[in-house]
Amino acid sequence: MRKESTVRKWAPNAIVLLISLFLVACSSNKASTTKASAGNYSGPVYTVKRGDTLYRISRMTGSSVSELARLNGISSPYTLEVGQKLRIKSSSGSSNSSKKTAVAKTSKPRSTSTSSIAKVAPPPVGSKCWRWPTTGKVVVPFSDSDGGNKGIDITGKRGQPIYASAAGTVVYVGNQLRGYGNLVMIKHSEDYITAYAHNETTLVNTSQKVTAGQKIATMGSSGSDSVNLHFQIRYRATAIDPQRYLPPQGSKPSC
């Protein structure tokens, strides 16, 4: 009974927590189109361009997201403006190092709470049936690294159907989360939530119950500079690699 009570108490807060995690998780759909490789920008200052995210800039400069945020005084949700100048760590380890160390020490308590969430043990493969939300090539895979892509980005055609990966209840429909465009989130149980971002149109409403394979949206480029679906599976608010749990593309789940 105590365990059941704990789960029920956690569940309402999970939605709020998940939305917060979406705000700090960097969308990497731009990285898929520009194919930026780590370290290919070496200047001391970077000017933010349209479509840039802190994650993409970190890849180009060979810096971590947290390092860039500390250097430039940027706090979550890491909002950037076109034309904004960002300082980049110099290869020689400039005089900023001591300042960064001090900032890092003061920031440690907040990062500790985030890492404790990330240490949730992933569920075993096959513990739940999932369907592919759409068809297409995975252009950006999942990454659990700091600032990495917390889902998979699937390319396709504008207007292509997006389907519910499993039965559940829609808990969010909107475009208030910057970088994700038109977003749909579905709660499948007390443990699982899926998210579908960058939609052209959404076909469901909050609190609506959906079945596995039901059409919930169409593919688009809202919040992105290319047509794609950013898809996430969250287990107890922690992102897990969808490709570990999805069946081979084009086939139905065997469970």
C-alpha positions as a printed Julia matrix, in Angstrom:
255×3 Matrix{Float64}:
  0.0    0.0     0.0
  2.83   2.4     0.83
  4.48   1.8    -2.55
  1.19   2.39   -4.38
  0.63   5.6    -2.42
  4.12   6.82   -3.36
  3.5    6.19   -7.07
  0.19   8.04   -6.97
  1.8   10.97   -5.21
  4.59  11.04   -7.84
  2.3   10.85  -10.86
  0.73  14.37  -10.76
  4.15  15.94  -10.26
  5.6   13.92  -13.13
  3.84  16.04  -15.74
  5.22  19.27  -14.29
  8.66  17.71  -13.93
  8.61  16.39  -17.47
  7.73  19.79  -18.91
 10.62  21.28  -16.93
 12.93  18.62  -18.35
 11.76  19.49  -21.85
 12.66  23.11  -21.21
 16.25  22.26  -20.29
 16.7   19.45  -22.82
 18.19  20.81  -26.03
 16.41  20.09  -29.27
 18.93  18.76  -31.81
 16.91  18.8   -35.02
 19.13  21.58  -36.38
 22.18  19.41  -35.8
 20.74  16.81  -38.18
 20.51  19.24  -41.08
 23.81  21.06  -40.57
 25.76  17.93  -39.55
 27.95  20.06  -37.31
 30.89  18.08  -35.96
 32.52  18.68  -32.6
 35.26  21.27  -32.61
 34.84  22.68  -36.14
 34.54  26.24  -34.79
 37.57  27.63  -32.96
 36.94  31.36  -32.59
 36.77  33.08  -29.17
 33.26  34.43  -29.81
 30.3   32.83  -31.6
 27.36  34.81  -33.02
 24.03  33.04  -32.63
 22.25  32.33  -35.91
 18.65  31.43  -36.67
 17.92  27.87  -35.62
 20.89  27.58  -33.23
 20.55  25.79  -29.9
 23.12  25.65  -27.12
 23.5   21.92  -27.84
 24.35  22.56  -31.51
 26.82  25.3   -30.61
 28.45  23.05  -28.01
 29.05  20.44  -30.72
 30.6   22.97  -33.1
 32.88  24.48  -30.48
 33.84  21.29  -28.67
 32.44  22.67  -25.41
 29.8   21.24  -23.12
 26.38  22.83  -22.77
 27.0   23.53  -19.08
 30.36  25.15  -19.88
 28.82  27.49  -22.46
 26.0   28.34  -20.06
 28.48  29.21  -17.28
 30.72  31.29  -19.54
 27.82  33.38  -20.8
 25.61  33.54  -17.72
 22.78  31.62  -19.41
 20.35  29.75  -17.18
 17.78  27.14  -18.16
 15.86  26.94  -20.44
 18.97  28.2   -22.29
 17.1   30.69  -24.47
 19.2   32.25  -27.23
 18.59  35.29  -29.43
 19.71  35.72  -33.05
 22.79  37.95  -33.08
 23.72  37.17  -29.48
 27.48  36.92  -28.88
 28.66  33.87  -26.94
 32.09  33.55  -25.39
 33.87  30.3   -26.22
 36.51  28.66  -24.04
 39.95  29.36  -25.5
 42.21  26.41  -26.3
 44.92  27.86  -24.04
 42.65  27.87  -20.99
 42.21  31.62  -20.53
 41.91  33.71  -17.38
 38.24  32.8   -17.26
 39.14  29.37  -15.84
 39.18  30.43  -12.19
 35.91  32.31  -12.6
 34.31  29.29  -14.27
 35.5   27.04  -11.46
 33.91  29.3    -8.88
 30.64  29.41  -10.78
 30.71  25.64  -11.24
 31.08  25.14   -7.5
 28.11  27.36   -6.72
 26.04  25.58   -9.37
 26.8   22.08   -8.07
 23.77  21.7    -5.75
 21.33  22.35   -8.61
 23.05  19.91  -10.98
 23.07  17.25   -8.27
 19.27  17.19   -8.15
 19.11  16.78  -11.91
 21.64  13.93  -11.94
 19.71  12.08   -9.27
 16.74  11.97  -11.66
 18.95  10.76  -14.51
 20.11   7.74  -12.47
 16.72   6.03  -12.63
 17.35   2.47  -13.85
 15.87   1.96  -17.34
 13.11  -0.63  -17.73
 13.92  -3.99  -19.34
 13.37  -4.28  -23.08
  9.99  -5.83  -23.82
  8.36  -4.66  -20.59
  5.95  -2.55  -22.65
  4.78  -2.7   -26.26
  5.67   0.31  -28.43
  4.89   1.15  -32.05
  6.87   3.43  -34.32
  5.19   6.85  -34.29
  5.93   7.34  -37.99
  8.14   5.99  -40.76
 11.42   7.5   -41.86
 15.15   7.6   -41.3
 16.45   8.36  -37.82
 18.73  11.31  -38.56
 19.69  12.11  -34.96
 19.86   9.22  -32.46
 19.35   9.32  -28.71
 22.18  10.54  -26.48
 22.33  10.48  -22.69
 25.35  12.79  -22.57
 25.14  16.24  -21.03
 23.01  18.34  -23.38
 22.52  15.38  -25.73
 19.43  14.55  -27.78
 16.9   13.06  -25.36
 14.92  11.3   -28.07
 15.25  10.46  -31.75
 14.67  12.71  -34.75
 12.89  11.0   -37.65
 12.86  12.67  -41.05
  9.88  12.51  -43.4
  7.48  14.5   -45.58
  5.32  17.41  -44.51
  1.84  16.19  -43.61
  3.02  12.62  -42.96
  0.9   10.89  -40.27
  2.14  10.73  -36.68
  0.69   7.92  -34.56
  0.41   7.26  -30.83
  3.18   4.84  -29.91
  0.92   3.18  -27.32
 -2.51   3.64  -25.78
 -2.85   6.38  -23.21
 -4.22   9.8   -22.28
 -3.11  13.07  -23.87
 -1.66  15.28  -21.13
 -0.31  18.17  -23.21
 -1.06  19.78  -26.56
  0.51  23.13  -27.33
  3.5   25.12  -28.5
  4.59  26.88  -25.31
  7.81  24.86  -24.98
 10.36  26.76  -27.03
 12.25  24.69  -29.57
  9.63  21.94  -29.85
  6.94  23.67  -31.91
  3.54  21.99  -31.86
  3.99  19.31  -29.21
  1.82  16.39  -28.08
  2.53  14.44  -24.89
  0.76  11.19  -23.97
  0.74   9.51  -20.57
  0.63   5.72  -20.92
  0.85   4.7   -17.26
  2.2    5.98  -13.97
  5.68   5.35  -15.37
  5.62   6.22  -19.08
  5.06   9.35  -21.15
  5.83   9.87  -24.84
  6.33  13.17  -26.65
  5.9   14.12  -30.32
  7.39  17.47  -31.41
  7.55  19.77  -34.48
  4.1   18.76  -35.73
  2.41  20.55  -38.62
 -1.03  19.96  -37.14
 -2.28  18.3   -33.96
 -5.4   16.13  -34.08
 -6.02  15.43  -30.39
 -6.93  17.42  -27.3
 -5.72  17.41  -23.72
 -7.37  14.68  -21.57
 -8.39  12.73  -24.7
 -7.83   8.97  -24.55
 -6.04   7.49  -27.55
 -5.37   3.97  -28.79
 -2.07   2.51  -29.96
 -1.52   3.48  -33.58
 -4.14   6.26  -33.55
 -3.28   9.25  -35.73
 -2.55  12.16  -33.41
 -0.76  14.7   -35.62
  0.96  15.34  -38.95
  4.67  15.86  -39.46
  5.95  19.39  -39.9
  8.7   21.81  -39.05
  7.21  23.91  -36.25
 10.03  24.95  -33.95
 12.52  23.48  -36.44
 14.18  24.4   -39.71
 13.49  20.99  -41.27
 10.55  18.62  -41.53
 10.95  15.91  -38.9
  9.47  14.3   -35.81
 11.32  14.57  -32.51
 10.1   11.58  -30.47
 10.79  10.84  -26.83
  9.94   8.08  -24.38
 10.2    9.09  -20.72
 10.32   6.49  -17.95
  9.58   8.06  -14.57
 10.46  11.43  -16.14
 13.84  10.16  -17.37
 14.5    9.96  -21.11
 15.3    6.48  -22.45
 16.49   5.45  -25.91
 13.37   4.78  -28.04
 15.27   2.58  -30.49
 16.06   0.09  -27.71
 12.35  -0.45  -27.12
 10.76  -0.03  -30.55
 10.36  -3.06  -32.83
 12.18  -3.13  -36.19
 10.79  -0.28  -38.27
  7.93  -1.42  -40.46
  6.91  -4.28  -38.17
  4.33  -4.48  -35.39
  5.33  -5.16  -31.78
  5.49  -8.87  -30.98
  4.36  -8.5   -27.35
